[in-house]
Amino acid sequence: MHFLSAADFSSEIWERVVHRALDMKAHPDDYSTALGGRSIGLFFAKPSLRTRLSSFVGVAEMAGHALVVSQEQIGVGTREAPGDVSRVMERYLAAVAMRVFEHATLTEFAETTAMPVINLLSDAEHPCQAVADVVTIAEHRPLEGTVLAYVGDGNNVAHSLILAAQRTGMNIRISSPEGYEPAPEFVDAGGGAVELVRDPAAAVAGAHVVYTDVWTSMGDEAHAGDRRSDFVDYRVTSELMARADTQAIFLHCLPAHDDEEVARDVIESSASRVFDQAENRLHAFKSILLECLDDGGTR
């Protein structure tokens, strides 16, 4: 199966994928031959640290072969049509995971191949990050009834978190400046699990998890100055964290900007789980990959 959106996994699959990721973290040797020598393509059109390392290491840890290619090397959409590239890749690979600019590239790949296509990030969503986020929250507390406060840009990360919350029993409050809210179709898809709260202090009040992301995503750098002005009241500080539940944790998908969306003392605080979250990208990807390869029920 493909995993282009957090909505591609049902509630049942979300539960299974999160449980397996936690088991992989605790018992990695039990999955050390899970790929059985299969080759997995990793395509990057954007810079990457956590995504690139976690996917490469994840394939290796399950006895697979990771083949990393970049946009500069193969020219998807410039040198060759995405549909042609996908049909060539499926002759060599068991699956391909892709970090792209436009979500349409993933869609075209998925429409032209039966080989599993996994979204490592697009302009619409970041579903693998959402799985790692849910795994990190599950390590801290039961998912059912968890209140997650997301403060900042209603971007691809926020979109996938909304869909993840709706499927895992969490409630999510999104606090964004006017004009930076999540896309309406994602808010609608979240149903009763999502609430838009303009005031960040109100959004964070009593929350079990406080989450933020960069104010300016890759590709929007030309608007960075305007965004700094628009988001000035949406910075996560220790004072804002104090409004959350006394046992609340802080999450950030990284990279972080200390002078913008979050204060350094929050990242370094006892509430911070950002580096556990980064590690969990590895376990999440491994679990997602097995699910997409129809190995979800095997061990």
PDB file of C-alpha atoms in Angstrom:
ATOM      1  CA  MET A   1       0.000   0.000   0.000  1.00  0.00           C
ATOM      2  CA  HIS A   2       1.007   3.637  -0.421  1.00  0.00           C
ATOM      3  CA  PHE A   3       1.481   6.076   2.457  1.00  0.00           C
ATOM      4  CA  LEU A   4       1.131   9.532   0.942  1.00  0.00           C
ATOM      5  CA  SER A   5      -1.107  10.949   3.666  1.00  0.00           C
ATOM      6  CA  ALA A   6      -1.717  10.286   7.338  1.00  0.00           C
ATOM      7  CA  ALA A   7      -5.283   9.551   6.172  1.00  0.00           C
ATOM      8  CA  ASP A   8      -4.055   6.498   4.245  1.00  0.00           C
ATOM      9  CA  PHE A   9      -3.849   4.551   7.517  1.00  0.00           C
ATOM     10  CA  SER A  10      -7.098   3.657   9.257  1.00  0.00           C
ATOM     11  CA  SER A  11      -7.364   3.884  13.049  1.00  0.00           C
ATOM     12  CA  GLU A  12      -6.626   0.149  13.218  1.00  0.00           C
ATOM     13  CA  ILE A  13      -3.488   0.498  11.108  1.00  0.00           C
ATOM     14  CA  TRP A  14      -2.337   3.531  13.109  1.00  0.00           C
ATOM     15  CA  GLU A  15      -2.612   1.479  16.295  1.00  0.00           C
ATOM     16  CA  ARG A  16      -0.671  -1.396  14.766  1.00  0.00           C
ATOM     17  CA  VAL A  17       2.065   0.808  13.280  1.00  0.00           C
ATOM     18  CA  VAL A  18       2.606   2.740  16.527  1.00  0.00           C
ATOM     19  CA  HIS A  19       2.657  -0.451  18.618  1.00  0.00           C
ATOM     20  CA  ARG A  20       5.132  -2.099  16.253  1.00  0.00           C
ATOM     21  CA  ALA A  21       7.393   0.991  16.257  1.00  0.00           C
ATOM     22  CA  LEU A  22       7.552   0.857  20.055  1.00  0.00           C
ATOM     23  CA  ASP A  23       8.309  -2.872  19.885  1.00  0.00           C
ATOM     24  CA  MET A  24      11.033  -2.238  17.306  1.00  0.00           C
ATOM     25  CA  LYS A  25      12.593   0.305  19.632  1.00  0.00           C
ATOM     26  CA  ALA A  26      12.563  -2.139  22.524  1.00  0.00           C
ATOM     27  CA  HIS A  27      13.486  -5.276  20.536  1.00  0.00           C
ATOM     28  CA  PRO A  28      15.343  -4.269  17.340  1.00  0.00           C
ATOM     29  CA  ASP A  29      16.936  -7.693  16.875  1.00  0.00           C
ATOM     30  CA  ASP A  30      13.502  -9.243  16.375  1.00  0.00           C
ATOM     31  CA  TYR A  31      13.237  -7.330  13.088  1.00  0.00           C
ATOM     32  CA  SER A  32      16.859  -7.581  11.953  1.00  0.00           C
ATOM     33  CA  THR A  33      16.038  -9.685   8.861  1.00  0.00           C
ATOM     34  CA  ALA A  34      12.565  -8.305   8.129  1.00  0.00           C
ATOM     35  CA  LEU A  35      13.432  -6.949   4.671  1.00  0.00           C
ATOM     36  CA  GLY A  36      15.290 -10.073   3.608  1.00  0.00           C
ATOM     37  CA  GLY A  37      17.656  -8.319   1.236  1.00  0.00           C
ATOM     38  CA  ARG A  38      15.024  -6.266  -0.582  1.00  0.00           C
ATOM     39  CA  SER A  39      16.080  -2.953  -2.126  1.00  0.00           C
ATOM     40  CA  ILE A  40      14.366   0.273  -1.061  1.00  0.00           C
ATOM     41  CA  GLY A  41      14.694   3.524  -3.001  1.00  0.00           C
ATOM     42  CA  LEU A  42      15.122   6.805  -1.105  1.00  0.00           C
ATOM     43  CA  PHE A  43      14.531   9.887  -3.249  1.00  0.00           C
ATOM     44  CA  PHE A  44      15.350  13.404  -2.025  1.00  0.00           C
ATOM     45  CA  ALA A  45      14.450  16.608  -3.838  1.00  0.00           C
ATOM     46  CA  LYS A  46      14.964  18.629  -0.619  1.00  0.00           C
ATOM     47  CA  PRO A  47      17.731  18.807   1.993  1.00  0.00           C
ATOM     48  CA  SER A  48      17.328  16.388   4.885  1.00  0.00           C
ATOM     49  CA  LEU A  49      19.015  15.247   8.101  1.00  0.00           C
ATOM     50  CA  ARG A  50      16.605  13.191  10.259  1.00  0.00           C
ATOM     51  CA  THR A  51      14.570  11.877   7.328  1.00  0.00           C
ATOM     52  CA  ARG A  52      17.602  10.818   5.311  1.00  0.00           C
ATOM     53  CA  LEU A  53      19.430   9.193   8.238  1.00  0.00           C
ATOM     54  CA  SER A  54      16.386   7.461   9.731  1.00  0.00           C
ATOM     55  CA  SER A  55      15.245   5.960   6.442  1.00  0.00           C
ATOM     56  CA  PHE A  56      18.740   4.833   5.407  1.00  0.00           C
ATOM     57  CA  VAL A  57      19.559   3.334   8.805  1.00  0.00           C
ATOM     58  CA  GLY A  58      16.088   1.816   9.088  1.00  0.00           C
ATOM     59  CA  VAL A  59      16.474  -0.124   5.851  1.00  0.00           C
ATOM     60  CA  ALA A  60      19.956  -1.316   6.876  1.00  0.00           C
ATOM     61  CA  GLU A  61      18.784  -2.430  10.331  1.00  0.00           C
ATOM     62  CA  MET A  62      16.207  -4.735   8.711  1.00  0.00           C
ATOM     63  CA  ALA A  63      18.652  -6.355   6.265  1.00  0.00           C
ATOM     64  CA  GLY A  64      17.579  -4.319   3.267  1.00  0.00           C
ATOM     65  CA  HIS A  65      19.547  -2.316   0.722  1.00  0.00           C
ATOM     66  CA  ALA A  66      18.960   1.442   0.627  1.00  0.00           C
ATOM     67  CA  LEU A  67      19.552   3.171  -2.704  1.00  0.00           C
ATOM     68  CA  VAL A  68      19.667   6.962  -2.304  1.00  0.00           C
ATOM     69  CA  VAL A  69      19.044   9.201  -5.325  1.00  0.00           C
ATOM     70  CA  SER A  70      18.517  12.951  -5.637  1.00  0.00           C
ATOM     71  CA  GLN A  71      16.527  15.171  -7.946  1.00  0.00           C
ATOM     72  CA  GLU A  72      19.808  16.427  -9.432  1.00  0.00           C
ATOM     73  CA  GLN A  73      20.731  12.879 -10.399  1.00  0.00           C
ATOM     74  CA  ILE A  74      17.533  11.731 -12.081  1.00  0.00           C
ATOM     75  CA  GLY A  75      15.532  14.888 -12.876  1.00  0.00           C
ATOM     76  CA  VAL A  76      11.970  13.806 -12.077  1.00  0.00           C
ATOM     77  CA  GLY A  77       9.646  16.012 -14.129  1.00  0.00           C
ATOM     78  CA  THR A  78      12.515  17.692 -15.986  1.00  0.00           C
ATOM     79  CA  ARG A  79      14.670  14.991 -17.498  1.00  0.00           C
ATOM     80  CA  GLU A  80      11.967  12.331 -17.298  1.00  0.00           C
ATOM     81  CA  ALA A  81       8.233  12.168 -16.533  1.00  0.00           C
ATOM     82  CA  PRO A  82       7.387  11.035 -12.968  1.00  0.00           C
ATOM     83  CA  GLY A  83       5.239   8.186 -14.270  1.00  0.00           C
ATOM     84  CA  ASP A  84       8.088   6.838 -16.383  1.00  0.00           C
ATOM     85  CA  VAL A  85      10.526   7.058 -13.466  1.00  0.00           C
ATOM     86  CA  SER A  86       8.138   5.163 -11.179  1.00  0.00           C
ATOM     87  CA  ARG A  87       7.645   2.348 -13.683  1.00  0.00           C
ATOM     88  CA  VAL A  88      11.391   1.969 -14.094  1.00  0.00           C
ATOM     89  CA  MET A  89      11.967   2.016 -10.340  1.00  0.00           C
ATOM     90  CA  GLU A  90       9.398  -0.708  -9.682  1.00  0.00           C
ATOM     91  CA  ARG A  91      11.452  -3.094 -11.839  1.00  0.00           C
ATOM     92  CA  TYR A  92      14.345  -2.759  -9.387  1.00  0.00           C
ATOM     93  CA  LEU A  93      12.871  -1.789  -6.015  1.00  0.00           C
ATOM     94  CA  ALA A  94      10.446  -3.195  -3.454  1.00  0.00           C
ATOM     95  CA  ALA A  95       9.350   0.315  -2.403  1.00  0.00           C
ATOM     96  CA  VAL A  96      10.350   3.969  -2.770  1.00  0.00           C
ATOM     97  CA  ALA A  97      10.228   6.707  -0.140  1.00  0.00           C
ATOM     98  CA  MET A  98      10.286  10.285  -1.431  1.00  0.00           C
ATOM     99  CA  ARG A  99      10.920  13.780  -0.084  1.00  0.00           C
ATOM    100  CA  VAL A 100       9.514  16.207  -2.646  1.00  0.00           C
ATOM    101  CA  PHE A 101       8.408  19.797  -3.148  1.00  0.00           C
ATOM    102  CA  GLU A 102       5.003  19.160  -4.710  1.00  0.00           C
ATOM    103  CA  HIS A 103       2.569  16.548  -3.429  1.00  0.00           C
ATOM    104  CA  ALA A 104       1.441  16.012  -7.034  1.00  0.00           C
ATOM    105  CA  THR A 105       4.763  14.271  -7.739  1.00  0.00           C
ATOM    106  CA  LEU A 106       3.903  11.613  -5.149  1.00  0.00           C
ATOM    107  CA  THR A 107       0.395  11.260  -6.519  1.00  0.00           C
ATOM    108  CA  GLU A 108       1.655  10.666 -10.040  1.00  0.00           C
ATOM    109  CA  PHE A 109       4.143   8.087  -8.791  1.00  0.00           C
ATOM    110  CA  ALA A 110       1.443   6.272  -6.837  1.00  0.00           C
ATOM    111  CA  GLU A 111      -0.985   6.288  -9.781  1.00  0.00           C
ATOM    112  CA  THR A 112       1.510   4.631 -12.088  1.00  0.00           C
ATOM    113  CA  THR A 113       2.994   1.884  -9.918  1.00  0.00           C
ATOM    114  CA  ALA A 114       1.908  -0.897  -7.583  1.00  0.00           C
ATOM    115  CA  MET A 115       5.215  -0.508  -5.734  1.00  0.00           C
ATOM    116  CA  PRO A 116       4.599   1.159  -2.331  1.00  0.00           C
ATOM    117  CA  VAL A 117       5.283   4.903  -2.392  1.00  0.00           C
ATOM    118  CA  ILE A 118       5.960   6.570   0.987  1.00  0.00           C
ATOM    119  CA  ASN A 119       5.783  10.314   1.582  1.00  0.00           C
ATOM    120  CA  LEU A 120       8.912  11.516   3.394  1.00  0.00           C
ATOM    121  CA  LEU A 121       7.629  15.120   3.117  1.00  0.00           C
ATOM    122  CA  SER A 122       5.671  17.166   0.614  1.00  0.00           C
ATOM    123  CA  ASP A 123       4.142  20.618   0.579  1.00  0.00           C
ATOM    124  CA  ALA A 124       0.840  19.100   1.731  1.00  0.00           C
ATOM    125  CA  GLU A 125       1.851  16.626   4.437  1.00  0.00           C
ATOM    126  CA  HIS A 126       4.609  15.055   6.541  1.00  0.00           C
ATOM    127  CA  PRO A 127       2.979  11.756   7.570  1.00  0.00           C
ATOM    128  CA  CYS A 128       6.119   9.864   8.646  1.00  0.00           C
ATOM    129  CA  GLN A 129       6.866  12.705  11.052  1.00  0.00           C
ATOM    130  CA  ALA A 130       3.331  12.383  12.427  1.00  0.00           C
ATOM    131  CA  VAL A 131       3.855   8.685  13.134  1.00  0.00           C
ATOM    132  CA  ALA A 132       7.064   9.486  15.024  1.00  0.00           C
ATOM    133  CA  ASP A 133       5.202  12.197  16.934  1.00  0.00           C
ATOM    134  CA  VAL A 134       2.433   9.815  17.963  1.00  0.00           C
ATOM    135  CA  VAL A 135       5.003   7.188  18.989  1.00  0.00           C
ATOM    136  CA  THR A 136       6.715   9.797  21.188  1.00  0.00           C
ATOM    137  CA  ILE A 137       3.422  10.808  22.793  1.00  0.00           C
ATOM    138  CA  ALA A 138       2.514   7.138  23.358  1.00  0.00           C
ATOM    139  CA  GLU A 139       5.766   6.698  25.284  1.00  0.00           C
ATOM    140  CA  HIS A 140       4.612   9.465  27.616  1.00  0.00           C
ATOM    141  CA  ARG A 141       0.894   8.814  28.127  1.00  0.00           C
ATOM    142  CA  PRO A 142      -2.153   7.001  26.667  1.00  0.00           C
ATOM    143  CA  LEU A 143      -3.199   8.503  23.342  1.00  0.00           C
ATOM    144  CA  GLU A 144      -6.936   8.442  24.006  1.00  0.00           C
ATOM    145  CA  GLY A 145      -8.002  11.797  25.392  1.00  0.00           C
ATOM    146  CA  THR A 146      -4.613  13.462  24.946  1.00  0.00           C
ATOM    147  CA  VAL A 147      -4.843  17.180  24.182  1.00  0.00           C
ATOM    148  CA  LEU A 148      -2.170  18.363  21.748  1.00  0.00           C
ATOM    149  CA  ALA A 149      -1.665  22.111  21.326  1.00  0.00           C
ATOM    150  CA  TYR A 150       0.065  23.056  18.082  1.00  0.00           C
ATOM    151  CA  VAL A 151       1.321  26.650  18.033  1.00  0.00           C
ATOM    152  CA  GLY A 152       2.476  28.195  14.760  1.00  0.00           C
ATOM    153  CA  ASP A 153       2.146  27.800  11.017  1.00  0.00           C
ATOM    154  CA  GLY A 154      -0.701  25.595   9.794  1.00  0.00           C
ATOM    155  CA  ASN A 155       1.674  23.795   7.459  1.00  0.00           C
ATOM    156  CA  ASN A 156       2.261  20.250   6.230  1.00  0.00           C
ATOM    157  CA  VAL A 157       3.259  19.080   9.720  1.00  0.00           C
ATOM    158  CA  ALA A 158       0.045  20.500  11.184  1.00  0.00           C
ATOM    159  CA  HIS A 159      -1.998  18.840   8.425  1.00  0.00           C
ATOM    160  CA  SER A 160      -0.642  15.381   9.195  1.00  0.00           C
ATOM    161  CA  LEU A 161      -1.002  15.915  12.949  1.00  0.00           C
ATOM    162  CA  ILE A 162      -4.684  16.772  12.496  1.00  0.00           C
ATOM    163  CA  LEU A 163      -5.290  13.544  10.586  1.00  0.00           C
ATOM    164  CA  ALA A 164      -3.228  11.535  13.083  1.00  0.00           C
ATOM    165  CA  ALA A 165      -5.142  12.966  16.047  1.00  0.00           C
ATOM    166  CA  GLN A 166      -8.456  12.098  14.446  1.00  0.00           C
ATOM    167  CA  ARG A 167      -7.363   8.466  14.016  1.00  0.00           C
ATOM    168  CA  THR A 168      -5.696   7.919  17.401  1.00  0.00           C
ATOM    169  CA  GLY A 169      -8.209   9.359  19.847  1.00  0.00           C
ATOM    170  CA  MET A 170      -6.390  12.628  20.498  1.00  0.00           C
ATOM    171  CA  ASN A 171      -7.759  16.164  20.408  1.00  0.00           C
ATOM    172  CA  ILE A 172      -5.701  18.856  18.695  1.00  0.00           C
ATOM    173  CA  ARG A 173      -5.885  22.618  19.117  1.00  0.00           C
ATOM    174  CA  ILE A 174      -4.252  24.637  16.359  1.00  0.00           C
ATOM    175  CA  SER A 175      -3.186  28.196  17.172  1.00  0.00           C
ATOM    176  CA  SER A 176      -2.033  30.199  14.152  1.00  0.00           C
ATOM    177  CA  PRO A 177      -2.049  33.868  13.155  1.00  0.00           C
ATOM    178  CA  GLU A 178      -4.811  34.971  10.823  1.00  0.00           C
ATOM    179  CA  GLY A 179      -4.030  33.826   7.306  1.00  0.00           C
ATOM    180  CA  TYR A 180      -1.760  30.976   8.415  1.00  0.00           C
ATOM    181  CA  GLU A 181      -4.376  28.437   9.491  1.00  0.00           C
ATOM    182  CA  PRO A 182      -4.290  24.854   8.211  1.00  0.00           C
ATOM    183  CA  ALA A 183      -5.967  24.276   4.848  1.00  0.00           C
ATOM    184  CA  PRO A 184      -9.749  23.959   5.267  1.00  0.00           C
ATOM    185  CA  GLU A 185      -9.881  20.459   3.796  1.00  0.00           C
ATOM    186  CA  PHE A 186      -7.630  19.168   6.584  1.00  0.00           C
ATOM    187  CA  VAL A 187      -9.609  20.952   9.288  1.00  0.00           C
ATOM    188  CA  ASP A 188     -12.784  19.420   7.855  1.00  0.00           C
ATOM    189  CA  ALA A 189     -11.168  15.975   7.754  1.00  0.00           C
ATOM    190  CA  GLY A 190     -10.198  16.315  11.420  1.00  0.00           C
ATOM    191  CA  GLY A 191     -13.828  16.669  12.404  1.00  0.00           C
ATOM    192  CA  GLY A 192     -14.449  16.973  16.131  1.00  0.00           C
ATOM    193  CA  ALA A 193     -10.808  16.169  16.955  1.00  0.00           C
ATOM    194  CA  VAL A 194      -9.574  19.599  15.815  1.00  0.00           C
ATOM    195  CA  GLU A 195     -10.214  23.061  17.222  1.00  0.00           C
ATOM    196  CA  LEU A 196      -8.830  26.337  15.881  1.00  0.00           C
ATOM    197  CA  VAL A 197      -7.845  28.650  18.746  1.00  0.00           C
ATOM    198  CA  ARG A 198      -6.406  32.041  17.812  1.00  0.00           C
ATOM    199  CA  ASP A 199      -4.891  32.825  21.233  1.00  0.00           C
ATOM    200  CA  PRO A 200      -1.845  30.587  21.875  1.00  0.00           C
ATOM    201  CA  ALA A 201      -2.239  30.905  25.649  1.00  0.00           C
ATOM    202  CA  ALA A 202      -5.788  29.582  25.423  1.00  0.00           C
ATOM    203  CA  ALA A 203      -4.697  26.791  23.084  1.00  0.00           C
ATOM    204  CA  VAL A 204      -1.946  25.627  25.429  1.00  0.00           C
ATOM    205  CA  ALA A 205      -4.015  25.837  28.635  1.00  0.00           C
ATOM    206  CA  GLY A 206      -4.096  22.378  30.220  1.00  0.00           C
ATOM    207  CA  ALA A 207      -2.622  20.673  27.147  1.00  0.00           C
ATOM    208  CA  HIS A 208      -0.698  17.419  27.573  1.00  0.00           C
ATOM    209  CA  VAL A 209       1.549  18.095  24.567  1.00  0.00           C
ATOM    210  CA  VAL A 210       2.789  21.419  23.179  1.00  0.00           C
ATOM    211  CA  TYR A 211       4.141  21.318  19.618  1.00  0.00           C
ATOM    212  CA  THR A 212       5.622  23.905  17.296  1.00  0.00           C
ATOM    213  CA  ASP A 213       7.426  24.027  13.963  1.00  0.00           C
ATOM    214  CA  VAL A 214       9.398  26.577  11.981  1.00  0.00           C
ATOM    215  CA  TRP A 215       7.710  29.813  10.990  1.00  0.00           C
ATOM    216  CA  THR A 216       9.180  29.620   7.471  1.00  0.00           C
ATOM    217  CA  SER A 217       9.209  26.281   5.665  1.00  0.00           C
ATOM    218  CA  MET A 218      11.632  25.349   2.890  1.00  0.00           C
ATOM    219  CA  GLY A 219      10.548  27.157  -0.246  1.00  0.00           C
ATOM    220  CA  ASP A 220       9.000  30.124   1.598  1.00  0.00           C
ATOM    221  CA  GLU A 221      12.257  31.889   2.482  1.00  0.00           C
ATOM    222  CA  ALA A 222      11.353  34.960   0.398  1.00  0.00           C
ATOM    223  CA  HIS A 223       8.560  35.671   2.894  1.00  0.00           C
ATOM    224  CA  ALA A 224      10.621  35.078   6.043  1.00  0.00           C
ATOM    225  CA  GLY A 225      10.615  38.749   7.075  1.00  0.00           C
ATOM    226  CA  ASP A 226       6.829  39.068   6.900  1.00  0.00           C
ATOM    227  CA  ARG A 227       6.398  35.792   8.723  1.00  0.00           C
ATOM    228  CA  ARG A 228       8.625  36.865  11.629  1.00  0.00           C
ATOM    229  CA  SER A 229       6.389  39.881  12.124  1.00  0.00           C
ATOM    230  CA  ASP A 230       3.161  37.904  11.791  1.00  0.00           C
ATOM    231  CA  PHE A 231       4.240  35.136  14.173  1.00  0.00           C
ATOM    232  CA  VAL A 232       5.847  37.252  16.898  1.00  0.00           C
ATOM    233  CA  ASP A 233       3.117  36.342  19.414  1.00  0.00           C
ATOM    234  CA  TYR A 234       3.312  32.631  18.595  1.00  0.00           C
ATOM    235  CA  ARG A 235       6.663  31.770  20.166  1.00  0.00           C
ATOM    236  CA  VAL A 236       6.804  28.876  22.620  1.00  0.00           C
ATOM    237  CA  THR A 237       8.489  30.103  25.789  1.00  0.00           C
ATOM    238  CA  SER A 238       8.773  28.741  29.308  1.00  0.00           C
ATOM    239  CA  GLU A 239       5.987  31.142  30.278  1.00  0.00           C
ATOM    240  CA  LEU A 240       3.690  29.648  27.635  1.00  0.00           C
ATOM    241  CA  MET A 241       4.638  26.096  28.661  1.00  0.00           C
ATOM    242  CA  ALA A 242       3.674  26.943  32.246  1.00  0.00           C
ATOM    243  CA  ARG A 243       0.049  27.191  31.076  1.00  0.00           C
ATOM    244  CA  ALA A 244       0.049  23.566  29.939  1.00  0.00           C
ATOM    245  CA  ASP A 245      -0.594  20.507  32.085  1.00  0.00           C
ATOM    246  CA  THR A 246       2.009  20.083  34.841  1.00  0.00           C
ATOM    247  CA  GLN A 247       3.225  16.869  33.148  1.00  0.00           C
ATOM    248  CA  ALA A 248       3.127  18.305  29.624  1.00  0.00           C
ATOM    249  CA  ILE A 249       5.840  17.505  27.094  1.00  0.00           C
ATOM    250  CA  PHE A 250       7.227  19.711  24.329  1.00  0.00           C
ATOM    251  CA  LEU A 251       7.726  18.511  20.750  1.00  0.00           C
ATOM    252  CA  HIS A 252       9.390  20.056  17.705  1.00  0.00           C
ATOM    253  CA  CYS A 253      10.171  18.187  14.480  1.00  0.00           C
ATOM    254  CA  LEU A 254      13.437  20.163  14.034  1.00  0.00           C
ATOM    255  CA  PRO A 255      15.407  22.027  12.825  1.00  0.00           C
ATOM    256  CA  ALA A 256      14.588  24.668  15.441  1.00  0.00           C
ATOM    257  CA  HIS A 257      15.284  28.399  15.402  1.00  0.00           C
ATOM    258  CA  ASP A 258      15.961  29.681  18.910  1.00  0.00           C
ATOM    259  CA  ASP A 259      15.210  33.292  18.031  1.00  0.00           C
ATOM    260  CA  GLU A 260      11.899  32.487  16.367  1.00  0.00           C
ATOM    261  CA  GLU A 261       9.346  29.764  17.136  1.00  0.00           C
ATOM    262  CA  VAL A 262      10.844  28.403  20.371  1.00  0.00           C
ATOM    263  CA  ALA A 263      13.139  29.541  23.172  1.00  0.00           C
ATOM    264  CA  ARG A 264      16.275  27.474  23.726  1.00  0.00           C
ATOM    265  CA  ASP A 265      15.439  26.926  27.395  1.00  0.00           C
ATOM    266  CA  VAL A 266      12.259  25.112  26.332  1.00  0.00           C
ATOM    267  CA  ILE A 267      14.215  22.751  24.064  1.00  0.00           C
ATOM    268  CA  GLU A 268      16.664  22.057  26.903  1.00  0.00           C
ATOM    269  CA  SER A 269      13.964  21.729  29.577  1.00  0.00           C
ATOM    270  CA  SER A 270      12.866  18.532  31.320  1.00  0.00           C
ATOM    271  CA  ALA A 271       9.583  18.743  29.369  1.00  0.00           C
ATOM    272  CA  SER A 272      11.343  18.518  26.017  1.00  0.00           C
ATOM    273  CA  ARG A 273      11.179  15.257  24.083  1.00  0.00           C
ATOM    274  CA  VAL A 274      12.533  16.633  20.801  1.00  0.00           C
ATOM    275  CA  PHE A 275      15.525  14.291  20.621  1.00  0.00           C
ATOM    276  CA  ASP A 276      13.453  11.243  21.591  1.00  0.00           C
ATOM    277  CA  GLN A 277      11.114  12.425  18.839  1.00  0.00           C
ATOM    278  CA  ALA A 278      14.030  12.597  16.391  1.00  0.00           C
ATOM    279  CA  GLU A 279      15.137   9.081  17.331  1.00  0.00           C
ATOM    280  CA  ASN A 280      11.611   7.815  16.878  1.00  0.00           C
ATOM    281  CA  ARG A 281      11.735   8.829  13.215  1.00  0.00           C
ATOM    282  CA  LEU A 282      13.851   5.677  12.807  1.00  0.00           C
ATOM    283  CA  HIS A 283      11.441   3.284  14.514  1.00  0.00           C
ATOM    284  CA  ALA A 284       8.436   4.931  12.890  1.00  0.00           C
ATOM    285  CA  PHE A 285       9.884   4.600   9.396  1.00  0.00           C
ATOM    286  CA  LYS A 286      10.757   0.944   9.922  1.00  0.00           C
ATOM    287  CA  SER A 287       7.218   0.186  11.051  1.00  0.00           C
ATOM    288  CA  ILE A 288       5.648   2.182   8.198  1.00  0.00           C
ATOM    289  CA  LEU A 289       7.827   0.431   5.635  1.00  0.00           C
ATOM    290  CA  LEU A 290       6.824  -3.041   6.806  1.00  0.00           C
ATOM    291  CA  GLU A 291       3.166  -2.025   6.802  1.00  0.00           C
ATOM    292  CA  CYS A 292       3.369  -0.736   3.240  1.00  0.00           C
ATOM    293  CA  LEU A 293       5.137  -3.880   2.088  1.00  0.00           C
ATOM    294  CA  ASP A 294       2.183  -5.926   3.405  1.00  0.00           C
ATOM    295  CA  ASP A 295       4.366  -7.342   6.146  1.00  0.00           C
ATOM    296  CA  GLY A 296       2.377  -5.560   8.832  1.00  0.00           C
ATOM    297  CA  GLY A 297       1.112  -8.735  10.440  1.00  0.00           C
ATOM    298  CA  THR A 298       4.426 -10.605  10.398  1.00  0.00           C
ATOM    299  CA  ARG A 299       7.364 -10.510  12.714  1.00  0.00           C
TER     300      ARG A 299
END
